[in-house]
CSV table of C-alpha atoms in Angstrom, one decimal:
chain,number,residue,atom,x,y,z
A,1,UNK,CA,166.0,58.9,127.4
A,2,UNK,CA,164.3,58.2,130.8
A,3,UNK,CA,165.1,54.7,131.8
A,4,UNK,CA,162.6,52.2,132.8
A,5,UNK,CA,163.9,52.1,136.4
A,6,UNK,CA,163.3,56.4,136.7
A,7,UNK,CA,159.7,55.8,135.0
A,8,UNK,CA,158.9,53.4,138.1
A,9,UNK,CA,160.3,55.8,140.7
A,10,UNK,CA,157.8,58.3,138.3
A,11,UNK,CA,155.0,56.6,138.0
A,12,UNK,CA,155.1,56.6,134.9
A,13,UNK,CA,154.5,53.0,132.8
A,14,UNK,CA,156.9,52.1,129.9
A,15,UNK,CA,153.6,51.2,128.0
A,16,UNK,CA,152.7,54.2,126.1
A,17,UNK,CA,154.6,56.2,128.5
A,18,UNK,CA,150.9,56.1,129.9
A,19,UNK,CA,150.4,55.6,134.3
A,20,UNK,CA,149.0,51.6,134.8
A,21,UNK,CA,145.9,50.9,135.9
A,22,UNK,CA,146.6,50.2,139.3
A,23,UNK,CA,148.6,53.8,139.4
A,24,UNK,CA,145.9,55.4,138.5
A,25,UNK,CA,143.6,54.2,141.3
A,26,UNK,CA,146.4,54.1,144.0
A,27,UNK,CA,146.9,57.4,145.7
A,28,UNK,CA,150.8,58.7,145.7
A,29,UNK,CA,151.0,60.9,148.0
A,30,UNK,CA,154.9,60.0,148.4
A,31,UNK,CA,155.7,62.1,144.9
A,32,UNK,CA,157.1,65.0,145.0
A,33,UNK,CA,158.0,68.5,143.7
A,34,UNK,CA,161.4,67.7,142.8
A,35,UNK,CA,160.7,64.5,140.6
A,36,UNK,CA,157.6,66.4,138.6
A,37,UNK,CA,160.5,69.2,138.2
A,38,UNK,CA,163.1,66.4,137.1
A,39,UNK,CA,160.7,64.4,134.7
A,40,UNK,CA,162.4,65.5,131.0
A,41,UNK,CA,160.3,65.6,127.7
A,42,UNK,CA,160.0,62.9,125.4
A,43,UNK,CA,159.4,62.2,121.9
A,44,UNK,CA,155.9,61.3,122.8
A,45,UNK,CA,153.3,62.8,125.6
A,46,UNK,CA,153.6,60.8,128.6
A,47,UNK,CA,152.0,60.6,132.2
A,48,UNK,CA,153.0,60.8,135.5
A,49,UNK,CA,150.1,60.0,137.8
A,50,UNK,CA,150.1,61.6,141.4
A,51,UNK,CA,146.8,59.6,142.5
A,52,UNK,CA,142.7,59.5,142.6
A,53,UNK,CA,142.4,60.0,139.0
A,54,UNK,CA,145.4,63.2,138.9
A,55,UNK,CA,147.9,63.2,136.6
A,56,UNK,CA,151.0,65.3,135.2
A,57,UNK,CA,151.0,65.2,131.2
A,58,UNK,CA,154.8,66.0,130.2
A,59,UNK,CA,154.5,67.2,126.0
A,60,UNK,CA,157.1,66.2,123.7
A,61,UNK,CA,158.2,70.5,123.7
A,62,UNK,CA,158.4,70.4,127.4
A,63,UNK,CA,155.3,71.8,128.3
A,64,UNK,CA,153.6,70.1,131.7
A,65,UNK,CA,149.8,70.1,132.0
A,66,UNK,CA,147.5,69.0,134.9
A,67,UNK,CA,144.7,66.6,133.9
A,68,UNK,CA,142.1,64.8,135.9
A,69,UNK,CA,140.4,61.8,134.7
A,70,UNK,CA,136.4,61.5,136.4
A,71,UNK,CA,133.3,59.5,135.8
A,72,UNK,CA,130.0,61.4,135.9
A,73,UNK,CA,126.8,59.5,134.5
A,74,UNK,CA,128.9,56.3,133.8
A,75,UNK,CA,130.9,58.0,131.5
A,76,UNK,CA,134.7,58.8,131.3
A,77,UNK,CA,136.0,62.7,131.7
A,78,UNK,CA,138.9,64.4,131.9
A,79,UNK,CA,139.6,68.0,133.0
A,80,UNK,CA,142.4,70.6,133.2
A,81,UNK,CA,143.4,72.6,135.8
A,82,UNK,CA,146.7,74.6,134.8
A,83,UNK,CA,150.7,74.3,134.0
A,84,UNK,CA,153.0,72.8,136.1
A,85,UNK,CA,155.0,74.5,138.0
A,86,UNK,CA,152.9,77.4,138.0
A,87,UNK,CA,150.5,75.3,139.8
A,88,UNK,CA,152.1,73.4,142.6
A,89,UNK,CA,151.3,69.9,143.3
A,90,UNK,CA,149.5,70.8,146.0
A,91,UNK,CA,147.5,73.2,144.8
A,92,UNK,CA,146.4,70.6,141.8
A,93,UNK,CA,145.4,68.3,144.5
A,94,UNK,CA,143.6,70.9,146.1
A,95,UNK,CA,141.8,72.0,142.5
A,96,UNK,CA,140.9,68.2,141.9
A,97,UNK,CA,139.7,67.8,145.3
A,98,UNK,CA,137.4,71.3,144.8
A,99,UNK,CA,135.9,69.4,141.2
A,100,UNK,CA,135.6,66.1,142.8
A,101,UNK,CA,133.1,68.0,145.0
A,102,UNK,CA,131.4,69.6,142.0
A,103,UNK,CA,131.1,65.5,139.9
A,104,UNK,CA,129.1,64.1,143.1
A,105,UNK,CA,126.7,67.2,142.7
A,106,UNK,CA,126.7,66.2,138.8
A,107,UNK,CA,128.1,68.9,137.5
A,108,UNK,CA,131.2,69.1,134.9
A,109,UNK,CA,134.4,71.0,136.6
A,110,UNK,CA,135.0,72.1,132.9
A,111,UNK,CA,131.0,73.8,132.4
A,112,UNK,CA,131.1,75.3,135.9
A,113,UNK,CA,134.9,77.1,135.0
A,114,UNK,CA,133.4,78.1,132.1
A,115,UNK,CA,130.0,79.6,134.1
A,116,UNK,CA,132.7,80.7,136.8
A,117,UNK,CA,134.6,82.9,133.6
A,118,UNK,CA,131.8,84.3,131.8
A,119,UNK,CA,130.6,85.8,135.2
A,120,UNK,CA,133.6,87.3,135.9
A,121,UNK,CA,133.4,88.7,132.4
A,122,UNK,CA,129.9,90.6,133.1
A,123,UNK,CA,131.1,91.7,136.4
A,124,UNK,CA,133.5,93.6,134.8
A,125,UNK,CA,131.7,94.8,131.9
A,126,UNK,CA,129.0,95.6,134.6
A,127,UNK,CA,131.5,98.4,135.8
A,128,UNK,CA,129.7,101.3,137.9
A,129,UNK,CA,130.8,103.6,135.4
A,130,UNK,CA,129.6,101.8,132.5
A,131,UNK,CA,125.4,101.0,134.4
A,132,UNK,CA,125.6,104.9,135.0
A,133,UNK,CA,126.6,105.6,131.8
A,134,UNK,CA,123.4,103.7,130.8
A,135,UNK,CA,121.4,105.0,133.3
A,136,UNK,CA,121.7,108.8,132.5
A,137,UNK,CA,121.4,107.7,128.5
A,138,UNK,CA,117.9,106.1,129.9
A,139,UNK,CA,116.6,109.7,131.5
A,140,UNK,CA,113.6,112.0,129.6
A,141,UNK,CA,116.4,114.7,130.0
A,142,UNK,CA,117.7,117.6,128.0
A,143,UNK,CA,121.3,116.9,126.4
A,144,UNK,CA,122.7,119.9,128.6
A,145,UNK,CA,121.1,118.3,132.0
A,146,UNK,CA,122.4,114.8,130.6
A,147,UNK,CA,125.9,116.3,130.3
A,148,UNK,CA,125.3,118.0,133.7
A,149,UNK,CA,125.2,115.2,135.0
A,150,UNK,CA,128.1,113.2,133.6
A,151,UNK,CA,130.1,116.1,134.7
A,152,UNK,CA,129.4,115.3,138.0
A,153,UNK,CA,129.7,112.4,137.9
A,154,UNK,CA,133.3,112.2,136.1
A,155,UNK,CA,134.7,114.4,138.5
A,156,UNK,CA,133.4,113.0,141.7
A,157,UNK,CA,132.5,109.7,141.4
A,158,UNK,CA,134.1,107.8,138.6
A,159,UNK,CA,137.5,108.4,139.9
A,160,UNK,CA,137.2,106.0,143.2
A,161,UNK,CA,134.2,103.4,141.8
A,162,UNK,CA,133.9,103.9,138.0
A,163,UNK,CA,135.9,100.7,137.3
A,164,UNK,CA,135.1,98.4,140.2
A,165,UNK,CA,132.1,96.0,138.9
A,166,UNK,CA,128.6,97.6,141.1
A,167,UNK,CA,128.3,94.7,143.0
A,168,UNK,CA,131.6,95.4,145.0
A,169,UNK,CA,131.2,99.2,145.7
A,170,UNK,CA,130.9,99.0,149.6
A,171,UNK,CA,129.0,101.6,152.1
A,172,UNK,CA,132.5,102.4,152.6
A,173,UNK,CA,133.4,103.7,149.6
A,174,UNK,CA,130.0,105.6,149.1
A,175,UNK,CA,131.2,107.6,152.6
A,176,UNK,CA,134.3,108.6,151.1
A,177,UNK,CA,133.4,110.2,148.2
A,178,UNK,CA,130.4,111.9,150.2
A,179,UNK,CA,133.2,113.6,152.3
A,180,UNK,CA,135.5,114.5,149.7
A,181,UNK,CA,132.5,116.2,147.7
A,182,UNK,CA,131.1,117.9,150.7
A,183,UNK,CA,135.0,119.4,151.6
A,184,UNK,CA,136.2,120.0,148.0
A,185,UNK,CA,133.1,120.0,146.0
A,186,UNK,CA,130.7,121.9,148.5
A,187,UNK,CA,127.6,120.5,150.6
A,188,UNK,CA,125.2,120.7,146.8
A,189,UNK,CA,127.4,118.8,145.2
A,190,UNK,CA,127.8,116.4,147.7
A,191,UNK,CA,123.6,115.9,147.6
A,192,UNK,CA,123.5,115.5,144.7
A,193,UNK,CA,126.3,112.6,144.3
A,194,UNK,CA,124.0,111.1,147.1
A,195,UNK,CA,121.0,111.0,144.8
A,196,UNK,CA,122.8,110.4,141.6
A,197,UNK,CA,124.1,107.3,142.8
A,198,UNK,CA,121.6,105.6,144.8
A,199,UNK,CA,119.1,106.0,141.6
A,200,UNK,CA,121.9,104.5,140.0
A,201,UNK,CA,122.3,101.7,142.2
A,202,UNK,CA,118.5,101.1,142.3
A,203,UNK,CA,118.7,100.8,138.5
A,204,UNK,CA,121.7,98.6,139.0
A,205,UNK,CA,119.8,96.5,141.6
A,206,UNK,CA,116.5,96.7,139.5
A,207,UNK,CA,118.5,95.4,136.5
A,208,UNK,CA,120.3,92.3,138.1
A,209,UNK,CA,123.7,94.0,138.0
A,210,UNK,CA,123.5,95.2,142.1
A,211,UNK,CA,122.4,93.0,145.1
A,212,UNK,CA,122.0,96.0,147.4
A,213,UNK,CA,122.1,99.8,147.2
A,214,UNK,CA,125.7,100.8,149.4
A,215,UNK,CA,124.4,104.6,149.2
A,216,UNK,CA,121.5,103.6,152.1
A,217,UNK,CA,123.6,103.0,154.8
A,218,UNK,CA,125.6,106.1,154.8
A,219,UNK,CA,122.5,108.1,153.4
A,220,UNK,CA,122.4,110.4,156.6
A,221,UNK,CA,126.0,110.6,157.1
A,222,UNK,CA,126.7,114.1,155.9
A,223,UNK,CA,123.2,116.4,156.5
A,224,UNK,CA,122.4,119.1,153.9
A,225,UNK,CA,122.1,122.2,153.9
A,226,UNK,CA,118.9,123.9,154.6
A,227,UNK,CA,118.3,125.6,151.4
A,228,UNK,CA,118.4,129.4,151.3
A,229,UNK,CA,115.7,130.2,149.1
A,230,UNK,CA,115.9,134.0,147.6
A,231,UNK,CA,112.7,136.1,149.2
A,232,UNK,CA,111.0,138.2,146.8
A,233,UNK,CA,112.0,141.7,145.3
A,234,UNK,CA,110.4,144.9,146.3
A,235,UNK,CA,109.1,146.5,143.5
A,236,UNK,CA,111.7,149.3,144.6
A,237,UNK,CA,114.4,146.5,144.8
A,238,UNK,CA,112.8,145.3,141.1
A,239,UNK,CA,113.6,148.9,139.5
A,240,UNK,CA,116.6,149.0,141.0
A,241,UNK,CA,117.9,145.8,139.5
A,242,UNK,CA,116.1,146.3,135.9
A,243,UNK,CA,117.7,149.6,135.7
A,244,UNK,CA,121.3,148.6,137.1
A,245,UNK,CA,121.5,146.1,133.9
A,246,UNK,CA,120.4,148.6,131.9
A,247,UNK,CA,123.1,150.5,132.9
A,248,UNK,CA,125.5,147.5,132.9
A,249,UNK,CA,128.8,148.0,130.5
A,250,UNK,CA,129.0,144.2,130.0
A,251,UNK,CA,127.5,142.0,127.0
A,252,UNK,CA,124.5,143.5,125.7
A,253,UNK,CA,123.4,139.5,124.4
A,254,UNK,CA,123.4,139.1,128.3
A,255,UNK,CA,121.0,141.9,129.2
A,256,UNK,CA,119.1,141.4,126.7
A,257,UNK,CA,118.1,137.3,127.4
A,258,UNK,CA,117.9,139.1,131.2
A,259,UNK,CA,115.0,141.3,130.5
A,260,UNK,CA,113.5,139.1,128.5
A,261,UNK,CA,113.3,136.8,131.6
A,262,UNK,CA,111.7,139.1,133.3
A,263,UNK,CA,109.6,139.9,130.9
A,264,UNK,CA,108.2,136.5,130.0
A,265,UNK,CA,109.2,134.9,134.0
A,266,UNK,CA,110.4,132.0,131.8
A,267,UNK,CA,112.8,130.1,133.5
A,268,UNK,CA,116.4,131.1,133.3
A,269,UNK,CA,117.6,127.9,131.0
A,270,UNK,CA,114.2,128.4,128.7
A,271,UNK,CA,115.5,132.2,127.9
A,272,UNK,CA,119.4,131.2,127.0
A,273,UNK,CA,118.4,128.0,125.3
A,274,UNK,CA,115.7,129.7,122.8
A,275,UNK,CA,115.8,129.1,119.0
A,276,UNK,CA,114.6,131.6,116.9
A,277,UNK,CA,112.1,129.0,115.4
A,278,UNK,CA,110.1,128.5,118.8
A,279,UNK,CA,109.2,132.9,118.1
A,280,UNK,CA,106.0,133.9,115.9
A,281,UNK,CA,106.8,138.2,116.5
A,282,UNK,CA,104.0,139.0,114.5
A,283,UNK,CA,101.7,136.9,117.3
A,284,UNK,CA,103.6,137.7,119.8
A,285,UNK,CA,103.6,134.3,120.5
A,286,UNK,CA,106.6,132.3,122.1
A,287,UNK,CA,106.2,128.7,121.9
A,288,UNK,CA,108.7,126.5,123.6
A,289,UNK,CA,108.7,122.6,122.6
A,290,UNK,CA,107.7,119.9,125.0
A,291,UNK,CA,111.8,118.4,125.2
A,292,UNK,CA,113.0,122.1,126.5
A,293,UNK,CA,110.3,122.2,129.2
A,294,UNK,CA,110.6,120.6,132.6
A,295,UNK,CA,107.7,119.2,132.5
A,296,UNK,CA,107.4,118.0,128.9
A,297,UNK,CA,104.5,120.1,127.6
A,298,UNK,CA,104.7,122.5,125.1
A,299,UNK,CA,104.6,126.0,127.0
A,300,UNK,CA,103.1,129.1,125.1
A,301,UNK,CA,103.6,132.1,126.6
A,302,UNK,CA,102.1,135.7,125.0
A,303,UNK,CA,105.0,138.4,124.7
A,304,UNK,CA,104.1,142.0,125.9
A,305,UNK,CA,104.8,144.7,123.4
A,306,UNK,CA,108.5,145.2,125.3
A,307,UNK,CA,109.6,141.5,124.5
A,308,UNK,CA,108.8,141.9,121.1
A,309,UNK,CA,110.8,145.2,120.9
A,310,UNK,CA,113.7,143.5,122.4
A,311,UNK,CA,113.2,140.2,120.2
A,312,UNK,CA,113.3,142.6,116.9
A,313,UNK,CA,116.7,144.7,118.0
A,314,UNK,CA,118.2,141.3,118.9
A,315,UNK,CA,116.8,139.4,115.5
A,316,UNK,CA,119.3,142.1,113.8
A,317,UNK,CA,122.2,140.6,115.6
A,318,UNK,CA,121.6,136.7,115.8
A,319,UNK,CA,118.5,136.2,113.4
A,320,UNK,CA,120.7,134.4,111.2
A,321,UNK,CA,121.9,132.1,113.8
A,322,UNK,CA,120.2,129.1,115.9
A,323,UNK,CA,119.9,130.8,119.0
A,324,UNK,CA,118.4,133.7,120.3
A,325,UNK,CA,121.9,134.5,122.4
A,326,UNK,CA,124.7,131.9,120.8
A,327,UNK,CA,127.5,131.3,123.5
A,328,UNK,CA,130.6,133.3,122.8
A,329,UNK,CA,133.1,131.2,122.3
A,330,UNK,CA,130.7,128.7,120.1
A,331,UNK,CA,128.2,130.4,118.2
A,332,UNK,CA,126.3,127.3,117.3
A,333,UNK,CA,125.3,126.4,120.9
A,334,UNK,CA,123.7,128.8,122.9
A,335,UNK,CA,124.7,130.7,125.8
A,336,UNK,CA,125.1,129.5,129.4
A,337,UNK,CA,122.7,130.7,132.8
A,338,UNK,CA,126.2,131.5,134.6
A,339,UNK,CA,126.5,134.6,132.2
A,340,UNK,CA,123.6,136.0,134.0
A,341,UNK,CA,125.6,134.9,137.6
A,342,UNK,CA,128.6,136.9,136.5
A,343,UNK,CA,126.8,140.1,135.7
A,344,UNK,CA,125.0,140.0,139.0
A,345,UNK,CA,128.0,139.4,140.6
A,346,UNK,CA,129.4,142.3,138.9
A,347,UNK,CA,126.7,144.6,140.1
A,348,UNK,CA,126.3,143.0,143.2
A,349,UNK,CA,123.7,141.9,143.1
A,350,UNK,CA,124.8,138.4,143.5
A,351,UNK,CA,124.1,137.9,147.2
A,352,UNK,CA,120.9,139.4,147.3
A,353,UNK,CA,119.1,137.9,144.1
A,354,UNK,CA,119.5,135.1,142.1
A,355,UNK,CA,118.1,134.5,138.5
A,356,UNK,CA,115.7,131.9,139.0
A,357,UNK,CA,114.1,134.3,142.0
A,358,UNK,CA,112.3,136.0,139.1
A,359,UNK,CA,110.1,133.7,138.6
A,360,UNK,CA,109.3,133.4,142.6
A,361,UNK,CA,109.0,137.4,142.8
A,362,UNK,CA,106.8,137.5,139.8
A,363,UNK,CA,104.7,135.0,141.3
A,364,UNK,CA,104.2,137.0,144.7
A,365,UNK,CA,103.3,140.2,143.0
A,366,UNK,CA,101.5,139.0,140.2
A,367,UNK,CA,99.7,137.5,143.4
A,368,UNK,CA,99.0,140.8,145.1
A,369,UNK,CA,97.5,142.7,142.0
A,370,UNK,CA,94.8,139.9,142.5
A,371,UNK,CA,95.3,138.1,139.3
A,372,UNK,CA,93.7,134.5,139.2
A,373,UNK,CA,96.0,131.9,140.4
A,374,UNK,CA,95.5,129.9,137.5
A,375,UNK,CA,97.1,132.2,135.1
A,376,UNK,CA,99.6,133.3,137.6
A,377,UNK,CA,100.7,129.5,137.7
A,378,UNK,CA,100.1,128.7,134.0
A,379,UNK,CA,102.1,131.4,132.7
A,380,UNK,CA,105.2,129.5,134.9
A,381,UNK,CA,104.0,126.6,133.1
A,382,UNK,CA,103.5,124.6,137.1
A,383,UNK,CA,101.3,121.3,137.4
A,384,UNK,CA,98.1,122.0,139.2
A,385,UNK,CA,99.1,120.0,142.2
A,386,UNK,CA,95.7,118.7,142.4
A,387,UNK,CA,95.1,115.6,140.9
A,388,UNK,CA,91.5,115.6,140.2
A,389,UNK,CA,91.4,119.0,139.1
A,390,UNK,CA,94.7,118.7,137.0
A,391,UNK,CA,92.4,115.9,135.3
A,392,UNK,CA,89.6,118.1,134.2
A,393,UNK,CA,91.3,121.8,134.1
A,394,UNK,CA,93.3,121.6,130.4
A,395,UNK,CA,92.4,125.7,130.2
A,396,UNK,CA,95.7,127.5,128.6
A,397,UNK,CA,93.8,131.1,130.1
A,398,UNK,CA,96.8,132.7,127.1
A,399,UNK,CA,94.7,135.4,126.3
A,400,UNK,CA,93.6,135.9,130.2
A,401,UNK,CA,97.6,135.9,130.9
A,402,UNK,CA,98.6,138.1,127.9
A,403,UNK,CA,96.2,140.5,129.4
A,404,UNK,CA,98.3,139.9,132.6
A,405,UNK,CA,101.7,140.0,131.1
A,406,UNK,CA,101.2,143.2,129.3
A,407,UNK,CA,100.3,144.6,132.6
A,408,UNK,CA,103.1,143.1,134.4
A,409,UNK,CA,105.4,144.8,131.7
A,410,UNK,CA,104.1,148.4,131.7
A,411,UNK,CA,104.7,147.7,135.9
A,412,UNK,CA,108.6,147.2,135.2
A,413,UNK,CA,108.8,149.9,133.2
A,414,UNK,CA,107.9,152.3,135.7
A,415,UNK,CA,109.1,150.6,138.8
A,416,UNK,CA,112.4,151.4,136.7
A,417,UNK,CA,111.8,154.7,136.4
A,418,UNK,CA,111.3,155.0,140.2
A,419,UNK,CA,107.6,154.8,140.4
A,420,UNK,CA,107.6,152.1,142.8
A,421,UNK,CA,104.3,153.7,144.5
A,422,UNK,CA,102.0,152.9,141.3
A,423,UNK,CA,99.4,150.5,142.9
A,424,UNK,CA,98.5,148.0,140.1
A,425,UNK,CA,95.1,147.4,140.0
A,426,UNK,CA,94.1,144.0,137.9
A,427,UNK,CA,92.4,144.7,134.7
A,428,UNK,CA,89.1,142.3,133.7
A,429,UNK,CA,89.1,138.8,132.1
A,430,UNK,CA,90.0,139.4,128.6
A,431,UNK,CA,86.9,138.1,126.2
């Protein structure tokens, strides 16, 4: 039991065990460390005031909490600021000096350490990963271009700023995942990090959760590329291809979605995604939904006698399944655009074409036998780039272009046959 003499040298009052009045006003700067360490429990909560309103409450199990008693409005207050000796005493002056600051502006130190904790709680929840996350979950995108994506993502960007709250990611940071992506990663990869994450920023900006998109400032630090766009196939170089995949020992599910690119100059994701649904063989009809296209209008395109050929052989082999041409490993998803990659590569073929250059070859013959633009570009299902004329033309031209795409057909057959001398001449609107 504490004598009366050590509660004086405390400053701590026998009444109560509570500080006096006057020891509450008084400053006591003299106390120190060593007494607040000294001063034992008792079978009641007592004081021991340090000055200006600051205080040391000692509990009965031995427990010692800093308290600080302020007025605001004309009304008594008390806040806490942490255990003793975790906090030192002069780091509880330091805390009540930083509220007394807060009180002459009006506001409670308890409501503003509250405010001051559930922000640090959103910052946190308001991880870079997590507003990415979000973002990509937010895009008109397929599920495969979503996952694409993510991919990305998880294995060059989350890694270094997925779980530091988008408000501290720094230019700096930005810069060193740029150059670890264009050295490991390669130069596309890197560009499109760039891209991804200064849309995500923006969002993040855009929603609050960002003051300032860090991927501007280091936007030109690593140049790209210049693109290497494939040039067009012969119609020599077109046989030879056609009939080297013909020829091709590999998986015939491959060849077949490959010839049916050609065939249709779909794009190469349209051909390995298609569902057996989207086909009507009898009308030679291939409709592909508005959420597979790029563009997000349904796409019809006619199928020349050939594709429907093909469609039929291949209907024996997967028409029970989803997809035209499952994947291999999983039959209920459908096959990947790299199969097409790794045949080419096998024939090599894969530094001289690439799949999507169908599409651009197509174009540029389809071009020279004089057919109409318009059918050229709506059979590759492309925006008129005009925006008054994109208003008023809504023409589908599919019987025009299933004129066309027989043709185009009947060419491939005897460009692979070697007749690369036939000059095609363009047949007449169909009526």
């Amino acid at each position: 039991m504490q004598t009366t003499e050590t509660r004086a040298n405390t400053g701590v009052s026998p009444e109560n065990h509570a500080p006096s009045s006057t020891q509450n006003r008084a400053p006591r700067r003299g106390i120190s460390d060593a007494a607040l360490r000294a001063a034992k429990p008792n079978d009641k909560p007592y004081k021991i005031a340090v000055g200006d309103g600051l205080y040391l409450e000692v509990k009965p199990n031995g427990s010692k909490l800093w308290r600080w008693k302020y007025r605001l409005l004309g009304k008594e207050n008390r806040c806490s600021f942490g255990k003793y000796p975790n906090l030192s005493l002069k780091e509880a002056r330091d805390a009540m000096e930083a509220a007394r600051k807060l009180v002459k502006k009006g506001i409670h130190p308890a409501q503003q350490k509250q405010l001051d904790r559930l922000k640090a709680g959103l910052e946190q929840a308001n991880t870079f990963e997590a507003i990415a996350r979000e973002w990509v979950a937010l895009r008109d995108w397929e599920e495969i271009t979503k996952k694409r994506r993510i991919n990305i993502l998880e294995r060059v960007v989350f890694p270094p700023i997925g779980k530091l709250p988008a408000k501290q990611v720094a230019p700096v940071h930005i810069l060193d995942i740029l150059k670890r992506a264009d050295k490991n990663n390669g130069n596309s990869v890197c560009q499109e990090a760039k891209r991804t994450m200064s849309a995500i920023f923006e969002f993040a900006v855009a929603t609050l959760r960002a003051d300032t998109d860090p991927v501007y400032p280091v936007r030109k630090a690593i140049a790209a590329n210049k693109t290497q766009h494939k040039r067009p196939l012969t119609t020599v170089e077109i046989g030879e291809l056609l009939k080297a995949v013909d020829g091709h020992g590999g998986n015939y599910q491959t060849q077949c979605a490959f010839n049916l690119m050609w065939l249709t100059l779909a794009r190469p994701s349209e051909v390995v995604e298609a569902e057996w649904a989207e086909f009507d063989l009898e009308a030679a009809v291939w409709r592909i939904p508005s959420e597979r296209m790029k563009k997000r209008k349904e796409h019809l395109i006619p199928l020349p006698h050939q594709a429907v050929t093909l469609l039929k052989g291949m209907h024996t082999l997967t028409g029970t399944k989803k997809h035209l041409f499952p994947h291999r490993d999983d039959r209920t998803k459908p096959m990947v655009t790299a199969s097409f990659r790794q045949m080419l590569h096998v024939l090599d073929w894969s530094g001289k074409f690439s799949p999507h250059a169908t599409r651009t070859t197509g174009s540029t013959r389809l071009n020279e036998m004089g057919y109409s633009p318009d059918w050229i570009e709506r059979q590759l299902a492309h925006e008129e780039p005009n925006a008054v004329r994109r208003t008023y033309n809504h023409a589908d031209y599919f019987k025009d272009r299933a004129v066309m795409m027989q043709q185009w057909a009947d060419l491939l057959n005897q460009w692979k046959k070697g007749e690369s001398n036939v000059i095609p001449i363009k047949q007449e609107r169909a009526a």
